[in-house]
Coordinates of C-alpha atoms in Angstrom, one line a residue:
Y1 CA 24.5 33.3 -8.1
P2 CA 25.1 35.5 -11.1
V3 CA 23.5 34.4 -14.4
K4 CA 26.0 33.6 -17.2
P5 CA 24.2 33.4 -20.5
G6 CA 25.6 30.9 -22.9
N7 CA 27.2 28.7 -20.3
S8 CA 27.2 25.0 -21.1
F9 CA 25.5 22.5 -18.7
R10 CA 25.9 18.8 -18.1
A11 CA 23.2 16.6 -16.7
I12 CA 24.4 14.4 -13.9
P13 CA 23.1 10.9 -14.4
N14 CA 21.6 8.9 -11.7
F15 CA 24.4 6.6 -10.5
A16 CA 22.2 3.6 -9.8
E17 CA 20.5 3.9 -13.2
R18 CA 23.9 4.3 -15.0
F19 CA 25.2 1.2 -13.0
F20 CA 22.4 -1.1 -14.1
Q21 CA 22.6 0.2 -17.7
Q22 CA 26.2 -0.8 -17.8
Q23 CA 25.4 -4.2 -16.3
I24 CA 22.8 -4.8 -19.0
E25 CA 25.3 -3.7 -21.7
A26 CA 27.9 -6.1 -20.3
Q27 CA 25.5 -9.0 -19.5
P28 CA 22.4 -8.6 -21.5
D29 CA 21.1 -12.1 -20.6
H30 CA 21.1 -11.4 -16.9
L31 CA 17.4 -10.7 -16.2
E32 CA 17.9 -9.4 -12.7
N33 CA 19.6 -6.2 -14.0
Y34 CA 16.5 -5.3 -16.0
A35 CA 14.3 -5.7 -13.0
L36 CA 16.6 -3.5 -10.9
L37 CA 17.0 -0.9 -13.6
A38 CA 13.2 -0.7 -14.0
D39 CA 12.9 -0.4 -10.2
C40 CA 15.3 2.6 -10.3
Y41 CA 13.3 4.3 -13.1
L42 CA 10.0 3.7 -11.3
R43 CA 11.3 5.0 -7.9
N44 CA 12.2 8.2 -9.7
D45 CA 8.8 8.4 -11.4
K46 CA 10.2 7.6 -14.8
A47 CA 7.2 5.5 -16.0
I48 CA 8.1 5.4 -19.7
E49 CA 11.8 4.5 -19.2
G50 CA 10.7 1.7 -16.7
E51 CA 8.1 0.5 -19.2
L52 CA 10.7 0.2 -22.1
V53 CA 13.2 -1.7 -19.9
L54 CA 10.6 -4.1 -18.8
R55 CA 9.5 -4.7 -22.4
D56 CA 13.1 -5.4 -23.3
A57 CA 13.2 -8.0 -20.5
L58 CA 10.0 -9.6 -21.7
K59 CA 11.5 -10.1 -25.1
L60 CA 14.0 -12.3 -23.3
S61 CA 11.6 -14.0 -20.9
P62 CA 8.0 -13.4 -22.2
N63 CA 6.5 -15.7 -19.4
C64 CA 8.1 -14.0 -16.4
A65 CA 5.3 -12.9 -14.1
L66 CA 7.6 -10.6 -12.2
F67 CA 8.1 -8.4 -15.4
H68 CA 4.4 -8.4 -16.2
Y69 CA 3.6 -7.4 -12.6
R70 CA 6.1 -4.6 -12.6
L71 CA 4.6 -3.3 -15.9
I72 CA 1.4 -2.8 -14.1
E73 CA 3.2 -0.2 -11.8
A74 CA 4.7 1.5 -14.8
Y75 CA 1.3 1.6 -16.6
S76 CA -0.3 3.0 -13.4
R77 CA 2.2 5.8 -13.2
G78 CA 1.6 6.5 -16.9
E79 CA -2.2 6.3 -16.5
K80 CA -2.5 3.6 -19.2
Y81 CA -5.6 1.9 -17.7
D82 CA -6.4 -0.3 -20.8
E83 CA -2.9 -1.7 -20.6
I84 CA -3.3 -2.4 -16.9
A85 CA -6.4 -4.5 -17.4
T86 CA -4.8 -6.4 -20.3
T87 CA -1.6 -7.1 -18.3
W88 CA -3.7 -8.4 -15.4
E89 CA -5.3 -10.9 -17.8
R90 CA -1.9 -12.0 -19.1
L91 CA -0.8 -12.6 -15.6
H92 CA -3.9 -14.6 -14.9
N93 CA -3.2 -16.7 -18.0
L94 CA 0.3 -17.3 -16.9
D95 CA -0.7 -18.3 -13.3
P96 CA -4.2 -17.9 -11.9
Q97 CA -2.9 -18.7 -8.4
I98 CA -0.8 -15.7 -8.0
P99 CA -2.1 -14.0 -4.8
E100 CA -2.0 -10.5 -6.5
V101 CA -4.0 -11.9 -9.4
L102 CA -6.6 -13.4 -7.1
T103 CA -6.9 -10.1 -5.2
Y104 CA -7.4 -8.1 -8.5
R105 CA -10.0 -10.5 -9.8
F106 CA -11.8 -10.6 -6.4
Y107 CA -12.4 -6.9 -6.6
R108 CA -13.5 -7.0 -10.2
F109 CA -15.9 -9.8 -9.4
V110 CA -17.3 -7.8 -6.6
E111 CA -17.6 -4.7 -8.8
N112 CA -19.6 -6.8 -11.3
E113 CA -21.7 -8.3 -8.6
Q114 CA -20.4 -11.8 -9.4
M115 CA -20.4 -12.8 -5.7
E116 CA -19.9 -16.6 -6.2
E117 CA -16.9 -16.0 -8.2
A118 CA -15.7 -13.5 -5.7
E119 CA -16.2 -15.9 -2.8
A120 CA -14.2 -18.6 -4.7
A121 CA -11.3 -16.1 -5.2
L122 CA -11.5 -15.1 -1.5
N123 CA -11.4 -18.6 -0.4
R124 CA -8.3 -19.4 -2.6
L125 CA -6.6 -16.3 -1.4
G126 CA -7.2 -17.3 2.2
E127 CA -5.5 -20.7 1.4
L128 CA -2.4 -19.0 -0.1
R129 CA -2.2 -16.2 2.3
P130 CA -4.2 -17.0 5.4
E131 CA -4.8 -14.0 7.8
S132 CA -2.8 -11.7 5.5
R133 CA -3.8 -8.0 5.4
E134 CA -5.0 -8.5 1.8
W135 CA -7.3 -11.4 2.8
F136 CA -8.8 -9.5 5.8
A137 CA -9.4 -6.4 3.6
A138 CA -11.1 -8.5 0.9
A139 CA -13.1 -10.5 3.4
L140 CA -14.5 -7.3 5.0
N141 CA -15.3 -6.0 1.6
F142 CA -17.1 -9.2 0.7
Y143 CA -19.2 -9.6 3.8
S144 CA -20.1 -5.8 3.7
Q145 CA -21.4 -6.3 0.2
K146 CA -23.4 -9.4 1.5
R147 CA -24.5 -7.4 4.5
Q148 CA -23.5 -10.2 6.9
V149 CA -23.1 -8.1 10.1
E150 CA -22.0 -10.9 12.4
K151 CA -19.1 -11.9 9.9
I152 CA -18.1 -8.3 9.6
I153 CA -17.8 -7.9 13.3
E154 CA -16.0 -11.3 13.7
I155 CA -13.4 -10.6 10.9
S156 CA -12.9 -7.0 11.9
R157 CA -11.9 -8.0 15.5
Q158 CA -9.6 -10.7 14.1
A159 CA -8.0 -8.2 11.7
Y160 CA -7.5 -5.6 14.5
E161 CA -6.0 -8.2 16.8
K162 CA -3.6 -9.5 14.2
Y163 CA -2.6 -6.0 12.8
P164 CA -3.2 -3.6 15.7
D165 CA -1.0 -1.0 13.9
S166 CA -3.2 -0.9 10.7
W167 CA -5.3 2.3 10.7
D168 CA -7.8 0.8 8.3
F169 CA -8.5 -2.1 10.6
A170 CA -8.5 0.1 13.7
Y171 CA -10.9 2.5 12.1
M172 CA -13.3 -0.4 11.1
E173 CA -13.1 -1.8 14.7
A174 CA -13.9 1.7 16.1
T175 CA -16.8 2.2 13.8
I176 CA -18.2 -1.2 14.8
A177 CA -17.7 -0.3 18.5
I178 CA -19.7 2.9 18.0
Q179 CA -22.5 1.2 16.2
T180 CA -22.9 -1.8 18.6
T181 CA -22.4 0.1 21.9
R182 CA -23.9 3.5 21.0
S183 CA -20.9 4.9 22.8
Y184 CA -17.7 6.6 21.6
Q185 CA -15.5 5.5 24.5
R186 CA -14.0 2.4 22.9
A187 CA -13.6 4.2 19.6
I188 CA -11.7 7.0 21.3
E189 CA -9.5 4.5 23.1
I190 CA -8.6 2.9 19.8
Y191 CA -7.8 6.2 18.1
Q192 CA -5.6 7.3 21.0
D193 CA -3.8 3.9 20.8
Q194 CA -3.3 4.5 17.1
L195 CA -1.7 8.0 17.8
Q196 CA 0.8 6.3 20.0
K197 CA 2.0 4.3 16.9
N198 CA 1.4 6.8 14.1
Y199 CA 1.0 10.5 15.1
D200 CA -1.0 11.6 12.1
A201 CA -3.4 14.5 11.2
T202 CA -6.0 12.0 9.8
I203 CA -6.2 10.1 13.1
L204 CA -6.2 13.3 15.0
A205 CA -9.2 14.6 13.0
T206 CA -11.0 11.4 13.5
L207 CA -10.4 11.5 17.3
A208 CA -11.6 15.2 17.3
E209 CA -14.8 14.2 15.6
A210 CA -15.3 11.4 18.2
Y211 CA -14.9 13.8 21.0
L212 CA -17.3 16.2 19.5
Q213 CA -19.9 13.5 18.9
D214 CA -19.3 12.5 22.5
S215 CA -20.1 16.1 23.6
N216 CA -16.5 16.6 25.0
V217 CA -15.9 20.0 23.5
P218 CA -12.7 20.8 25.5
A219 CA -11.1 17.5 24.3
W220 CA -12.3 18.4 20.7
E221 CA -10.6 21.8 21.0
E222 CA -7.4 20.4 22.5
T223 CA -7.2 17.8 19.6
Y224 CA -7.7 20.5 16.9
Q225 CA -5.0 22.5 18.6
K226 CA -2.6 19.5 18.1
M227 CA -3.6 19.4 14.4
L228 CA -2.7 23.0 14.1
A229 CA 0.6 22.4 15.7
L230 CA 1.4 19.9 13.0
D231 CA 0.3 22.3 10.2
P232 CA -0.3 25.9 11.5
S233 CA -0.8 27.3 8.0
A234 CA -3.8 25.0 7.1
P235 CA -6.8 27.3 6.8
G236 CA -9.1 24.3 6.5
Y237 CA -8.5 23.5 10.2
Y238 CA -9.5 27.0 11.3
F239 CA -12.6 26.8 9.0
Q240 CA -13.7 23.5 10.4
M241 CA -13.3 24.8 14.0
A242 CA -15.3 27.9 13.0
R243 CA -18.1 25.8 11.6
T244 CA -18.2 23.8 14.8
Y245 CA -18.2 26.9 17.0
A246 CA -21.0 28.4 14.9
A247 CA -23.1 25.3 15.4
L248 CA -22.5 25.6 19.1
Q249 CA -23.5 29.3 18.9
N250 CA -20.0 30.3 20.2
Y251 CA -19.9 33.1 17.7
D252 CA -16.9 35.0 19.1
A253 CA -14.8 31.9 18.8
A254 CA -16.2 31.2 15.2
Q255 CA -15.2 34.8 14.2
Q256 CA -11.8 34.3 15.5
M257 CA -11.2 31.1 13.7
L258 CA -12.6 32.5 10.4
R259 CA -10.4 35.6 10.6
K260 CA -7.3 33.3 11.0
A261 CA -8.4 31.2 8.0
I262 CA -9.0 34.4 5.9
E263 CA -5.6 35.7 7.0
I264 CA -4.0 32.6 5.5
C265 CA -6.3 32.4 2.4
P266 CA -7.8 35.9 1.9
N267 CA -9.4 35.0 -1.5
N268 CA -11.6 32.1 -0.4
S269 CA -15.2 33.2 -0.9
A270 CA -16.5 30.3 1.4
Y271 CA -14.6 31.8 4.3
W272 CA -16.0 35.3 3.8
A273 CA -19.5 34.0 3.3
K274 CA -19.3 32.0 6.6
L275 CA -17.9 35.1 8.4
G276 CA -20.8 37.2 7.1
E277 CA -23.2 34.4 8.3
V278 CA -21.6 34.3 11.7
L279 CA -21.7 38.1 12.0
R280 CA -25.4 38.2 11.1
A281 CA -26.2 35.4 13.6
S282 CA -24.3 37.3 16.4
G283 CA -26.1 40.6 15.7
G284 CA -23.3 42.2 13.7
A285 CA -25.3 42.9 10.6
D286 CA -23.5 46.1 9.8
Q287 CA -20.2 44.3 9.8
A288 CA -21.6 41.5 7.7
R289 CA -22.4 44.0 5.0

């Protein structure tokens, strides 16, 4: 549209933000409006505004765990890491049995190699939220640190059975299947099942790698073509295919993939270097120069 210098403009306020601002003005002692306004701000990535509203709420209710917990999200968005740690400690002082507090402290204990304290936090979390995703993830982390393979296998199987839609648990179960059976068949079945629930490039890439490790090159190629169908302008996919073709000494296919990657991203030196390497390996030394 034509530019008109000097024209005035008016910012259109977010209707939800304006609504809860008005609610706070009309009923300043109704704490739920502060929580909802802060949620609006944070959903729109307005970390500072969300933080200020939550601070106002804490002036009215300084011991409200909800407001402290939401402050952690505001601080995270604002990259205020010292404030995050301080707020977790405040939450712990308010109520050490809050599951999120237990989870946070568990991972800090593990990080500091305080395994007895970590186990106590894990057990208490299991009492409060038995068989929750958080507990399974923490338990797998704990027993991995302890190198207790039998417990890892047992808990991984339970987690996958309880949450078959979870990619994290599915990936862990597939990894264990590969290591214990020395076969990729079970892992491939798990990845294929995950794709029925969540058709995702990450899962496709993992499946493609499993096919390759299982020496099923046609299935690997087919899976990469599905990845390219999702994102045909991703040069990295072509580059990864080229590297694999080069390793298999299929230099014609490697050249083809590299030229497609270069067509999309012509200034990438790694792609040109790999193309030169492939040309030299295939006897095209003059072209490589």
